[in-house]
CSV table of C-alpha atoms in Angstrom, one decimal:
chain,number,residue,atom,x,y,z
A,1,MET,CA,10.3,5.3,3.0
A,2,SER,CA,13.8,6.2,4.1
A,3,GLU,CA,12.1,9.0,6.1
A,4,LYS,CA,9.9,6.6,8.0
A,5,ASN,CA,13.1,4.1,8.8
A,6,ASP,CA,14.9,7.0,9.9
A,7,GLU,CA,12.1,8.0,12.7
A,8,TYR,CA,11.8,4.7,13.8
A,9,ALA,CA,15.6,4.4,14.1
A,10,THR,CA,15.9,7.5,16.1
A,11,ASN,CA,12.8,6.0,18.3
A,12,LEU,CA,14.5,2.7,19.3
A,13,ALA,CA,17.8,4.6,20.0
A,14,GLY,CA,16.0,7.2,22.5
A,15,SER,CA,16.1,11.0,22.4
A,16,ASN,CA,18.8,11.8,24.9
A,17,GLU,CA,21.9,10.6,23.0
A,18,LYS,CA,25.0,10.6,25.2
A,19,HIS,CA,28.5,10.6,24.1
A,20,ASP,CA,31.9,9.1,25.7
A,21,ASN,CA,35.2,10.5,26.3
A,22,ASN,CA,36.2,10.7,22.4
A,23,GLY,CA,33.0,12.3,21.5
A,24,LYS,CA,31.3,9.2,19.9
A,25,THR,CA,27.8,8.8,20.4
A,26,VAL,CA,27.4,5.9,22.8
A,27,SER,CA,24.4,3.3,21.5
A,28,HIS,CA,22.5,1.9,24.4
A,29,VAL,CA,21.5,-1.8,23.8
A,30,GLU,CA,18.7,-1.8,26.3
A,31,ASP,CA,17.0,1.3,24.1
A,32,SER,CA,16.7,-0.8,21.0
A,33,HIS,CA,14.2,-3.7,20.8
A,34,THR,CA,14.1,-5.6,17.4
A,35,VAL,CA,10.7,-8.0,16.9
A,36,ASP,CA,11.8,-11.7,17.3
A,37,LEU,CA,10.2,-13.9,14.2
A,38,ILE,CA,11.7,-16.9,15.9
A,39,PRO,CA,8.7,-19.1,17.2
A,40,GLU,CA,9.0,-20.4,21.0
A,41,ASP,CA,9.7,-24.0,20.2
A,42,SER,CA,12.5,-23.3,18.7
A,43,ILE,CA,15.4,-26.3,19.1
A,44,ASP,CA,18.2,-23.7,20.4
A,45,PRO,CA,16.3,-20.9,22.5
A,46,VAL,CA,19.7,-19.9,24.2
A,47,TYR,CA,21.2,-19.0,20.7
A,48,HIS,CA,17.7,-17.4,19.5
A,49,ALA,CA,18.2,-15.1,23.1
A,50,LYS,CA,21.6,-14.3,22.6
A,51,ALA,CA,21.1,-13.4,18.7
A,52,ASN,CA,18.6,-10.7,19.7
A,53,VAL,CA,20.5,-9.1,21.9
A,54,LEU,CA,23.0,-8.4,19.1
A,55,ASN,CA,20.2,-7.5,16.8
A,56,ASP,CA,19.4,-4.7,19.4
A,57,ALA,CA,22.9,-4.0,19.4
A,58,ILE,CA,23.1,-3.3,15.9
A,59,GLN,CA,20.1,-1.5,15.7
A,60,SER,CA,21.2,1.0,18.7
A,61,ILE,CA,24.5,1.3,16.5
A,62,GLY,CA,22.1,2.5,13.6
A,63,MET,CA,23.0,2.4,9.8
A,64,GLY,CA,26.3,4.0,9.1
A,65,LYS,CA,29.3,4.2,7.1
A,66,TYR,CA,30.3,0.2,7.6
A,67,GLN,CA,26.7,-1.0,6.6
A,68,TRP,CA,27.0,1.6,3.0
A,69,HIS,CA,30.5,0.1,2.7
A,70,LEU,CA,29.2,-3.5,2.9
A,71,PHE,CA,26.4,-2.5,0.5
A,72,ILE,CA,29.0,-2.1,-1.8
A,73,VAL,CA,31.5,-5.0,-1.3
A,74,THR,CA,28.2,-7.6,-0.9
A,75,GLY,CA,26.6,-6.0,-4.2
A,76,MET,CA,30.2,-7.4,-5.8
A,77,GLY,CA,29.0,-10.6,-5.3
A,78,TRP,CA,25.4,-10.2,-6.6
A,79,PHE,CA,26.9,-8.6,-9.7
A,80,ALA,CA,29.1,-11.7,-10.2
A,81,ASP,CA,25.9,-14.1,-9.6
A,82,ASN,CA,24.2,-12.6,-12.6
A,83,LEU,CA,27.1,-11.9,-15.0
A,84,TRP,CA,28.7,-15.4,-15.2
A,85,PRO,CA,25.1,-17.1,-16.1
A,86,VAL,CA,25.2,-14.7,-18.7
A,87,VAL,CA,28.7,-15.0,-19.9
A,88,THR,CA,28.2,-18.7,-21.1
A,89,GLY,CA,25.1,-17.6,-23.1
A,90,ILE,CA,26.9,-14.5,-24.6
A,91,ILE,CA,30.2,-16.8,-25.7
A,92,LEU,CA,27.8,-19.4,-26.8
A,93,PRO,CA,27.7,-18.9,-30.7
A,94,PRO,CA,31.3,-18.5,-31.1
A,95,VAL,CA,32.3,-21.2,-28.8
A,96,LEU,CA,30.0,-23.5,-31.0
A,97,THR,CA,31.6,-22.2,-34.2
A,98,GLU,CA,34.9,-22.5,-33.1
A,99,PHE,CA,33.9,-26.5,-31.6
A,100,PRO,CA,31.6,-27.7,-34.4
A,101,GLY,CA,29.7,-30.7,-33.0
A,102,SER,CA,29.9,-29.7,-29.4
A,103,LYS,CA,26.2,-29.8,-27.2
A,104,GLY,CA,25.6,-26.2,-26.2
A,105,PRO,CA,23.2,-27.0,-23.8
A,106,TYR,CA,26.1,-28.9,-21.9
A,107,LEU,CA,27.7,-25.9,-21.2
A,108,LYS,CA,25.0,-24.4,-19.2
A,109,LEU,CA,24.4,-27.8,-17.6
A,110,ALA,CA,28.2,-27.7,-16.2
A,111,GLN,CA,27.4,-24.5,-15.0
A,112,ASN,CA,24.2,-25.0,-13.6
A,113,ILE,CA,25.7,-28.3,-11.8
A,114,GLY,CA,29.0,-25.9,-10.3
A,115,LEU,CA,26.0,-23.3,-9.3
A,116,LEU,CA,24.4,-25.6,-7.1
A,117,VAL,CA,27.2,-27.2,-5.6
A,118,GLY,CA,28.9,-23.8,-4.8
A,119,ALA,CA,25.1,-22.5,-3.2
A,120,PHE,CA,25.1,-25.7,-1.1
A,121,PHE,CA,28.9,-26.1,0.0
A,122,TRP,CA,29.3,-22.3,0.8
A,123,GLY,CA,25.8,-21.7,2.3
A,124,LEU,CA,26.4,-24.3,5.0
A,125,GLY,CA,30.3,-24.0,5.3
A,126,SER,CA,29.8,-20.3,6.3
A,127,ASP,CA,28.5,-21.7,9.2
A,128,VAL,CA,31.3,-24.0,10.2
A,129,TRP,CA,34.0,-22.0,9.4
A,130,GLY,CA,32.8,-18.5,9.1
A,131,ARG,CA,31.3,-16.0,6.6
A,132,ARG,CA,34.3,-14.2,6.6
A,133,VAL,CA,36.3,-17.0,4.9
A,134,SER,CA,33.7,-17.8,2.5
A,135,PHE,CA,33.5,-13.9,1.4
A,136,ASN,CA,37.1,-13.5,1.2
A,137,ILE,CA,37.4,-16.6,-1.5
A,138,THR,CA,34.5,-16.9,-3.5
A,139,LEU,CA,35.7,-14.1,-6.3
A,140,LEU,CA,39.2,-15.5,-6.3
A,141,ILE,CA,37.8,-19.1,-7.0
A,142,VAL,CA,35.8,-17.4,-10.0
A,143,GLY,CA,38.9,-15.2,-11.4
A,144,VAL,CA,41.2,-18.0,-11.3
A,145,PHE,CA,39.3,-20.2,-13.3
A,146,ALA,CA,37.6,-18.4,-15.4
A,147,ILE,CA,41.2,-16.9,-16.6
A,148,ALA,CA,42.0,-20.8,-17.3
A,149,ALA,CA,38.6,-21.4,-19.0
A,150,GLY,CA,40.2,-18.6,-22.1
A,151,GLY,CA,42.9,-20.9,-22.8
A,152,SER,CA,40.9,-24.0,-23.1
A,153,ASN,CA,41.4,-26.6,-26.2
A,154,ASN,CA,38.1,-27.9,-26.4
A,155,PHE,CA,34.5,-28.1,-25.4
A,156,THR,CA,34.8,-30.4,-22.8
A,157,THR,CA,37.6,-28.6,-20.9
A,158,LEU,CA,35.8,-25.2,-21.2
A,159,SER,CA,32.6,-26.8,-19.8
A,160,ALA,CA,34.9,-27.9,-16.7
A,161,MET,CA,36.2,-24.9,-16.1
A,162,ALA,CA,33.0,-23.3,-16.3
A,163,ALA,CA,31.4,-25.8,-13.7
A,164,VAL,CA,34.5,-24.7,-11.2
A,165,TRP,CA,34.2,-21.1,-11.3
A,166,SER,CA,30.7,-21.6,-10.9
A,167,ILE,CA,31.1,-23.1,-7.6
A,168,GLY,CA,32.5,-19.8,-6.6
A,169,VAL,CA,29.7,-18.1,-8.3
A,170,GLY,CA,27.6,-20.0,-6.4
A,171,GLY,CA,28.3,-19.3,-3.0
A,172,ASN,CA,28.0,-15.2,-3.4
A,173,LEU,CA,24.3,-15.0,-3.0
A,174,PRO,CA,23.5,-16.7,0.4
A,175,VAL,CA,26.8,-15.5,1.7
A,176,ASP,CA,26.8,-12.1,0.9
A,177,SER,CA,23.1,-12.0,1.5
A,178,ALA,CA,23.7,-13.4,5.2
A,179,ILE,CA,26.4,-11.0,6.1
A,180,PHE,CA,24.8,-7.8,4.6
A,181,LEU,CA,21.5,-9.1,7.1
A,182,GLU,CA,23.8,-9.8,10.1
A,183,ALA,CA,25.3,-6.5,9.9
A,184,CYS,CA,22.4,-4.2,9.3
A,185,PRO,CA,19.9,-3.1,11.5
A,186,ALA,CA,16.3,-4.1,11.1
A,187,THR,CA,15.2,-0.7,10.2
A,188,HIS,CA,17.3,-0.9,6.9
A,189,GLN,CA,17.2,-4.2,6.1
A,190,TYR,CA,14.9,-3.4,3.1
A,191,LEU,CA,18.3,-2.6,1.1
A,192,LEU,CA,18.4,-6.3,0.7
A,193,THR,CA,15.9,-5.9,-1.9
A,194,VAL,CA,18.0,-2.7,-3.5
A,195,LEU,CA,21.2,-5.0,-3.6
A,196,SER,CA,19.2,-6.5,-6.9
A,197,ILE,CA,20.6,-3.6,-8.9
A,198,TRP,CA,24.1,-4.7,-8.7
A,199,TRP,CA,22.3,-7.9,-10.6
A,200,ALA,CA,21.3,-5.8,-13.3
A,201,PHE,CA,24.7,-3.9,-13.7
A,202,GLY,CA,26.3,-7.6,-13.9
A,203,GLN,CA,24.6,-7.8,-16.8
A,204,LEU,CA,24.8,-4.6,-18.6
A,205,ILE,CA,29.1,-4.8,-17.9
A,206,GLY,CA,29.3,-8.1,-19.3
A,207,ALA,CA,27.0,-7.1,-22.3
A,208,LEU,CA,29.2,-3.6,-23.0
A,209,VAL,CA,32.3,-5.6,-22.8
A,210,ALA,CA,31.5,-8.4,-25.2
A,211,TRP,CA,30.1,-6.3,-27.7
A,212,PRO,CA,33.3,-5.0,-29.1
A,213,LEU,CA,35.3,-8.0,-28.3
A,214,ILE,CA,33.2,-10.7,-30.0
A,215,ALA,CA,32.0,-8.7,-32.6
A,216,ASN,CA,35.4,-7.8,-33.9
A,217,PHE,CA,37.4,-10.9,-33.1
A,218,SER,CA,35.2,-13.9,-34.0
A,219,CYS,CA,34.5,-15.9,-36.9
A,220,PRO,CA,31.0,-15.4,-39.1
A,221,THR,CA,28.7,-17.3,-37.6
A,222,THR,CA,28.4,-19.0,-41.1
A,223,SER,CA,31.7,-20.3,-41.0
A,224,THR,CA,32.5,-24.0,-41.9
A,225,SER,CA,35.9,-23.9,-40.1
A,226,CYS,CA,36.7,-21.3,-37.6
A,227,ALA,CA,40.5,-21.5,-36.5
A,228,ARG,CA,41.3,-20.3,-32.9
A,229,LYS,CA,43.6,-17.5,-34.2
A,230,ASP,CA,40.4,-15.9,-35.8
A,231,ASN,CA,37.9,-16.6,-33.1
A,232,MET,CA,39.7,-15.2,-29.8
A,233,GLY,CA,37.1,-12.7,-29.1
A,234,TRP,CA,35.2,-14.7,-26.6
A,235,ARG,CA,38.3,-15.7,-25.2
A,236,TYR,CA,39.5,-11.6,-25.0
A,237,PHE,CA,36.3,-11.5,-23.1
A,238,VAL,CA,36.4,-14.1,-20.6
A,239,PHE,CA,40.3,-13.1,-19.5
A,240,THR,CA,38.5,-9.8,-19.0
A,241,MET,CA,35.8,-10.6,-16.8
A,242,GLY,CA,38.3,-13.2,-14.8
A,243,GLY,CA,40.7,-10.0,-14.2
A,244,LEU,CA,37.4,-8.4,-13.2
A,245,MET,CA,36.6,-11.0,-10.7
A,246,LEU,CA,40.4,-10.8,-9.3
A,247,LEU,CA,40.0,-6.8,-9.1
A,248,LEU,CA,36.8,-6.8,-7.2
A,249,TRP,CA,38.2,-9.6,-5.0
A,250,GLY,CA,41.2,-7.4,-4.2
A,251,ILE,CA,39.1,-4.5,-3.1
A,252,ARG,CA,37.3,-7.2,-0.9
A,253,PHE,CA,40.2,-8.6,0.8
A,254,PHE,CA,42.8,-5.9,0.6
A,255,VAL,CA,40.9,-2.8,0.9
A,256,PHE,CA,37.8,-3.5,2.8
A,257,LYS,CA,38.1,-5.0,6.0
A,258,LEU,CA,35.2,-7.4,6.7
A,259,ASN,CA,34.5,-8.2,10.4
A,260,GLU,CA,33.5,-11.6,11.2
A,261,SER,CA,29.4,-11.7,11.9
A,262,PRO,CA,28.7,-11.4,15.5
A,263,LYS,CA,25.8,-14.0,15.3
A,264,TYR,CA,28.3,-16.6,13.7
A,265,LEU,CA,30.7,-16.0,16.8
A,266,MET,CA,28.5,-16.0,19.1
A,267,GLY,CA,27.0,-19.2,17.9
A,268,ARG,CA,30.4,-20.8,18.4
A,269,GLY,CA,31.0,-19.9,21.8
A,270,ARG,CA,33.0,-16.9,21.0
A,271,ASP,CA,31.4,-14.4,22.8
A,272,GLU,CA,34.1,-12.1,23.5
A,273,GLN,CA,35.0,-11.5,20.0
A,274,ALA,CA,31.2,-11.5,18.9
A,275,VAL,CA,30.9,-8.2,21.3
A,276,GLU,CA,34.4,-7.1,20.0
A,277,ASN,CA,33.0,-6.9,16.5
A,278,VAL,CA,29.7,-5.4,17.5
A,279,HIS,CA,32.1,-2.4,19.0
A,280,ARG,CA,34.4,-2.4,16.0
A,281,ILE,CA,31.5,-1.5,13.6
A,282,ALA,CA,30.1,1.0,16.2
A,283,ASP,CA,33.6,2.9,16.0
A,284,TYR,CA,34.1,2.1,12.1
A,285,ASN,CA,30.4,4.5,12.2
A,286,GLY,CA,31.7,7.1,14.3
A,287,ARG,CA,29.8,5.9,17.4
A,288,SER,CA,30.5,3.5,20.4
A,289,SER,CA,28.3,0.5,22.0
A,290,ASP,CA,27.5,-0.2,25.7
A,291,LEU,CA,27.1,-3.8,24.6
A,292,SER,CA,29.0,-6.5,27.1
A,293,VAL,CA,29.8,-10.2,27.5
A,294,GLU,CA,27.4,-9.7,30.4
A,295,ASP,CA,24.3,-8.8,28.5
A,296,LEU,CA,24.7,-11.9,26.5
A,297,LYS,CA,25.3,-14.2,29.8
A,298,LYS,CA,22.4,-12.9,31.0
A,299,ALA,CA,20.3,-13.4,27.6
A,300,ALA,CA,21.3,-17.2,27.9
A,301,SER,CA,20.4,-17.2,31.7
A,302,LYS,CA,16.7,-16.1,31.0
A,303,ALA,CA,16.4,-18.7,28.4
A,304,GLY,CA,17.0,-21.2,30.7
A,305,ALA,CA,19.8,-23.5,29.4
A,306,LYS,CA,23.0,-24.7,31.3
A,307,ASP,CA,25.9,-25.8,30.9
A,308,ILE,CA,25.9,-29.8,31.5
A,309,ILE,CA,29.7,-29.7,33.4
A,310,THR,CA,29.7,-26.4,34.9
A,311,GLY,CA,25.7,-25.5,35.5
A,312,GLU,CA,26.5,-22.3,33.5
A,313,PRO,CA,24.1,-21.0,31.2
A,314,GLY,CA,25.4,-22.1,27.5
A,315,LEU,CA,24.7,-23.4,24.3
A,316,ASP,CA,25.7,-26.0,21.7
A,317,THR,CA,28.6,-24.1,20.2
A,318,SER,CA,29.8,-27.3,17.8
A,319,ALA,CA,30.2,-26.7,14.1
A,320,LYS,CA,27.4,-29.8,13.7
A,321,ALA,CA,25.1,-27.4,15.9
A,322,ALA,CA,25.8,-24.4,13.6
A,323,VAL,CA,24.5,-26.2,10.3
A,324,LEU,CA,21.5,-27.6,12.3
A,325,ARG,CA,20.7,-24.0,13.1
A,326,THR,CA,20.8,-23.4,9.2
A,327,VAL,CA,18.7,-26.5,8.5
A,328,GLU,CA,16.4,-26.1,10.8
A,329,GLU,CA,14.5,-23.7,8.9
A,330,PHE,CA,13.7,-26.3,6.6
A,331,ARG,CA,11.9,-28.9,9.3
A,332,LEU,CA,8.7,-30.6,8.3
A,333,ASP,CA,6.8,-28.8,11.1
A,334,HIS,CA,8.0,-25.5,9.1
A,335,VAL,CA,6.6,-26.5,5.9
A,336,ARG,CA,3.5,-28.0,7.0
A,337,ALA,CA,2.8,-24.7,8.7
A,338,LEU,CA,2.9,-23.1,5.3
A,339,PHE,CA,-0.2,-25.9,4.5
A,340,ALA,CA,-1.9,-25.2,7.7
A,341,THR,CA,-5.3,-23.9,6.1
A,342,LYS,CA,-7.0,-24.3,3.0
A,343,LYS,CA,-5.9,-20.8,1.9
A,344,LEU,CA,-2.6,-20.8,3.2
A,345,ALA,CA,-2.2,-24.2,1.3
A,346,TYR,CA,-3.3,-22.4,-1.6
A,347,SER,CA,-1.5,-19.4,-1.7
A,348,SER,CA,1.7,-21.7,-0.4
A,349,THR,CA,1.3,-23.6,-3.5
A,350,LEU,CA,0.9,-21.3,-6.0
A,351,LEU,CA,4.0,-19.6,-4.9
A,352,ILE,CA,5.8,-22.5,-5.2
A,353,ILE,CA,4.7,-23.2,-8.9
A,354,ILE,CA,5.5,-19.6,-9.9
A,355,TRP,CA,8.8,-19.6,-8.5
A,356,ALA,CA,9.6,-23.1,-9.6
A,357,LEU,CA,8.8,-22.0,-13.3
A,358,ILE,CA,10.3,-18.3,-13.0
A,359,GLY,CA,13.5,-20.4,-12.0
A,360,LEU,CA,13.3,-22.5,-14.8
A,361,ALA,CA,12.3,-19.5,-17.6
A,362,PHE,CA,15.0,-17.0,-16.6
A,363,PRO,CA,18.4,-19.0,-16.9
A,364,LEU,CA,17.3,-20.3,-19.6
A,365,TYR,CA,16.4,-17.3,-21.4
A,366,ASN,CA,19.4,-15.7,-20.6
A,367,ALA,CA,21.5,-18.7,-21.7
A,368,PHE,CA,20.3,-18.7,-25.2
A,369,ILE,CA,18.9,-15.2,-26.1
A,370,THR,CA,22.4,-14.7,-28.0
A,371,VAL,CA,21.9,-17.9,-30.0
A,372,PHE,CA,18.1,-17.0,-30.4
A,373,PHE,CA,19.0,-13.4,-32.2
A,374,THR,CA,21.7,-14.9,-34.1
A,375,LEU,CA,19.3,-17.5,-35.8
A,376,ARG,CA,16.2,-15.2,-35.7
A,377,GLY,CA,18.5,-12.3,-37.3
A,378,THR,CA,19.7,-14.6,-40.3
A,379,ASP,CA,16.1,-15.3,-40.9
A,380,PHE,CA,15.4,-11.6,-41.2
A,381,GLY,CA,18.4,-10.9,-43.1
A,382,ASP,CA,20.6,-8.9,-40.6
A,383,GLY,CA,21.7,-11.6,-38.1
A,384,SER,CA,25.4,-10.0,-38.2
A,385,ILE,CA,27.1,-10.7,-34.9
A,386,ASP,CA,27.5,-6.7,-34.3
A,387,ARG,CA,24.0,-6.4,-34.3
A,388,THR,CA,23.3,-9.5,-32.3
A,389,TYR,CA,25.5,-7.9,-29.2
A,390,ARG,CA,24.4,-4.5,-30.1
A,391,ASP,CA,20.7,-6.0,-29.4
A,392,LEU,CA,22.1,-7.4,-26.0
A,393,VAL,CA,23.9,-4.6,-24.4
A,394,ILE,CA,20.4,-2.4,-25.2
A,395,LEU,CA,18.5,-5.2,-23.1
A,396,SER,CA,20.6,-5.1,-20.6
A,397,VAL,CA,20.7,-1.5,-20.3
A,398,ILE,CA,16.9,-1.4,-20.3
A,399,GLY,CA,17.2,-3.9,-17.3
A,400,VAL,CA,18.6,-1.5,-14.9
A,401,PRO,CA,15.6,0.7,-14.1
A,402,GLY,CA,13.5,-1.8,-13.9
A,403,ALA,CA,15.4,-3.5,-10.8
A,404,ILE,CA,15.6,0.1,-9.2
A,405,ILE,CA,11.9,0.6,-9.7
A,406,GLY,CA,11.0,-3.0,-8.8
A,407,GLY,CA,12.3,-1.7,-5.2
A,408,PHE,CA,10.4,1.0,-4.8
A,409,MET,CA,6.9,-0.4,-6.2
A,410,VAL,CA,6.6,-2.8,-3.4
A,411,ASP,CA,6.1,0.2,-1.0
A,412,LEU,CA,3.5,1.7,-3.1
A,413,PRO,CA,-0.1,2.0,-1.8
A,414,TYR,CA,-2.6,-0.5,-3.1
A,415,LEU,CA,0.4,-2.3,-5.0
A,416,GLY,CA,2.7,-3.5,-2.5
A,417,ARG,CA,4.6,-6.9,-2.8
A,418,LYS,CA,1.6,-8.9,-4.1
A,419,GLY,CA,0.8,-6.5,-6.6
A,420,THR,CA,4.4,-5.8,-7.9
A,421,LEU,CA,5.3,-9.5,-8.4
A,422,SER,CA,1.6,-10.1,-10.1
A,423,LEU,CA,1.6,-7.3,-12.4
A,424,ALA,CA,5.2,-7.7,-13.5
A,425,THR,CA,5.2,-11.6,-13.8
A,426,ILE,CA,2.2,-11.5,-15.9
A,427,SER,CA,3.4,-8.5,-18.3
A,428,THR,CA,6.7,-10.6,-18.5
A,429,GLY,CA,5.0,-13.5,-19.7
A,430,VAL,CA,2.8,-11.5,-22.3
A,431,PHE,CA,5.7,-9.6,-23.5
A,432,LEU,CA,7.3,-12.8,-24.0
A,433,PHE,CA,4.7,-14.4,-25.9
A,434,ILE,CA,4.3,-10.9,-28.1
A,435,SER,CA,7.7,-11.3,-29.1
A,436,THR,CA,7.1,-14.6,-31.2
A,437,THR,CA,5.1,-12.5,-33.6
A,438,ALA,CA,8.1,-10.2,-34.6
A,439,ARG,CA,8.6,-9.9,-38.6
A,440,ASN,CA,11.7,-8.1,-38.1
A,441,SER,CA,14.8,-7.6,-36.0
A,442,ASN,CA,13.5,-4.2,-34.7
A,443,ALA,CA,10.0,-5.7,-33.6
A,444,LEU,CA,11.9,-8.6,-31.8
A,445,LEU,CA,14.2,-6.2,-30.1
A,446,GLY,CA,11.7,-3.9,-28.9
A,447,TRP,CA,9.4,-6.8,-27.2
A,448,ASN,CA,12.4,-8.0,-25.9
A,449,CYS,CA,13.0,-5.3,-24.2
A,450,ALA,CA,9.4,-5.0,-22.8
A,451,TYR,CA,10.4,-8.4,-21.3
A,452,SER,CA,13.8,-7.1,-20.1
A,453,PHE,CA,12.4,-4.2,-18.1
A,454,THR,CA,9.3,-6.1,-16.5
A,455,SER,CA,11.5,-9.4,-15.7
A,456,ASN,CA,14.0,-6.9,-13.7
A,457,VAL,CA,11.1,-5.4,-12.1
A,458,MET,CA,9.8,-9.0,-11.0
A,459,TYR,CA,12.8,-10.0,-9.5
A,460,GLY,CA,14.2,-6.6,-7.8
C-alpha cells in the first residue's frame, strides 16, 4: 500500500527535482494534480478552485516530518475521544457505591449531551475563528474540568463536570480530522483510518491506570455505606486522567507549533497568509514550494467570479460563508443523490441503519461493561473489584491489534472496505450474543475479548 502511494507521489512530483539556493528540493505546484471530487454546481466555485491549488501545493510538498508530527498530535485528540467516554463507565461502580440512590445512566446522559454540543460547537466554530484556536483549547477544557470533577461532593456536581469536560472532548474528532486532512497530501490520506490506533490506546491507558487505583482505593461493591475517604480510587483516577490531558495540551500548545490551515485562511480572504503557511510546512519538511498568491488569483479568475466593488476575482470571505461551505454538504440535493436509484437507496438506507445501531450499541457497551462484569462476577462467585478491572485491561489490550489489522484489511484483494466492515460487524454481533451463554467469568471474558477485537476492526 505504501509503496504504491510513494510511487504515485513520485509521479505527481515529477522526476526532475530542482533545488533552491539552500539545497532544499523545490516543489512545483503545476507538477501535481489532485482529483477534484467537488460537484460543478457548488455554491462557491471560486473557493473550490483555489482549494484545488492548495491541494496541489500540499501534494507537491509530499509526506514529511510536519505531517508525521501532526499524526501524533492530532492522534492525541483521538486518544481523548475514546478515553473519556470509557472513563465514566470505569468510575460508575464506585461512584454509585459512594452516592447511593444516584441514577447511573444520568451520568452518561450528561456526558453525551456535552459531546453533542462540543462536536457541533467546535466543528462549526473552527470555520469561524480557525482550526488552531479549537486545536489549542479543547484538551485544556478537558483537563481543567476533569480535575475539578475529582473534587465532586455529590452525583449532580460530577454529572455537570462530565458534561463540561465532554464539550472539550466532542471537539477533538471533527477538528483534528480536518487539520490532519488539510495538511496531508492526497496520497497519504488513508492515514486518517490508521489514526484509530490512538482511539484504541485511549481505552487501554484508561483501563491500565484505573486497575490499581480503583481496585486498591475503593469501597467493596457490597458495602451498604461508603465514606469518601474510603473510596478515593475513582477520584485519583480522574485526577490522573485530567493531569494527562493537561500534559498533552502542553505538548500541543508549547512544543508543536501548528500552522493554521491554508484552506481556512484562503476561505477568509487571507491568501498571503495561506501561501506563507504552505511555505512554512514545506520548510518544516526540508523542502520549498513555488506557490504564490498569483496562483490563487489565477484560479479565482478561471472560476469566473468577480468582486462586486473592484471587479477583481474574489469570493465571499465572511464567517457566515465559511460556515455555509461546511454545511453545504448536507444540502437536500446532496442527500437526495444518495437515493437516486433503487440500488443506491437500498445501500444508503442499509448503511444509515447499520451505523445508527453501531452508534447506539458501542457507547452503551463501554458505558456499562464494568457494572456488567461486577454483577455477573457476583453471580459467578468471583466478582471482586480487582477481577473486574483486570478483565477490563485485558479487553483493552485485545482491542489494539484489532484497530491496526482493520486499517490493513480494507486494502486486501476480494475483501476491501465492504468485506471488512461486513465481516467485522457480523462477528461482533455474534460474539456479543454468544457471551450471554457464559456460565463462568473466564468464558464471559473470552467471548468479550473476541467482541473487543472484532469491534475495533470494525471501527478501524
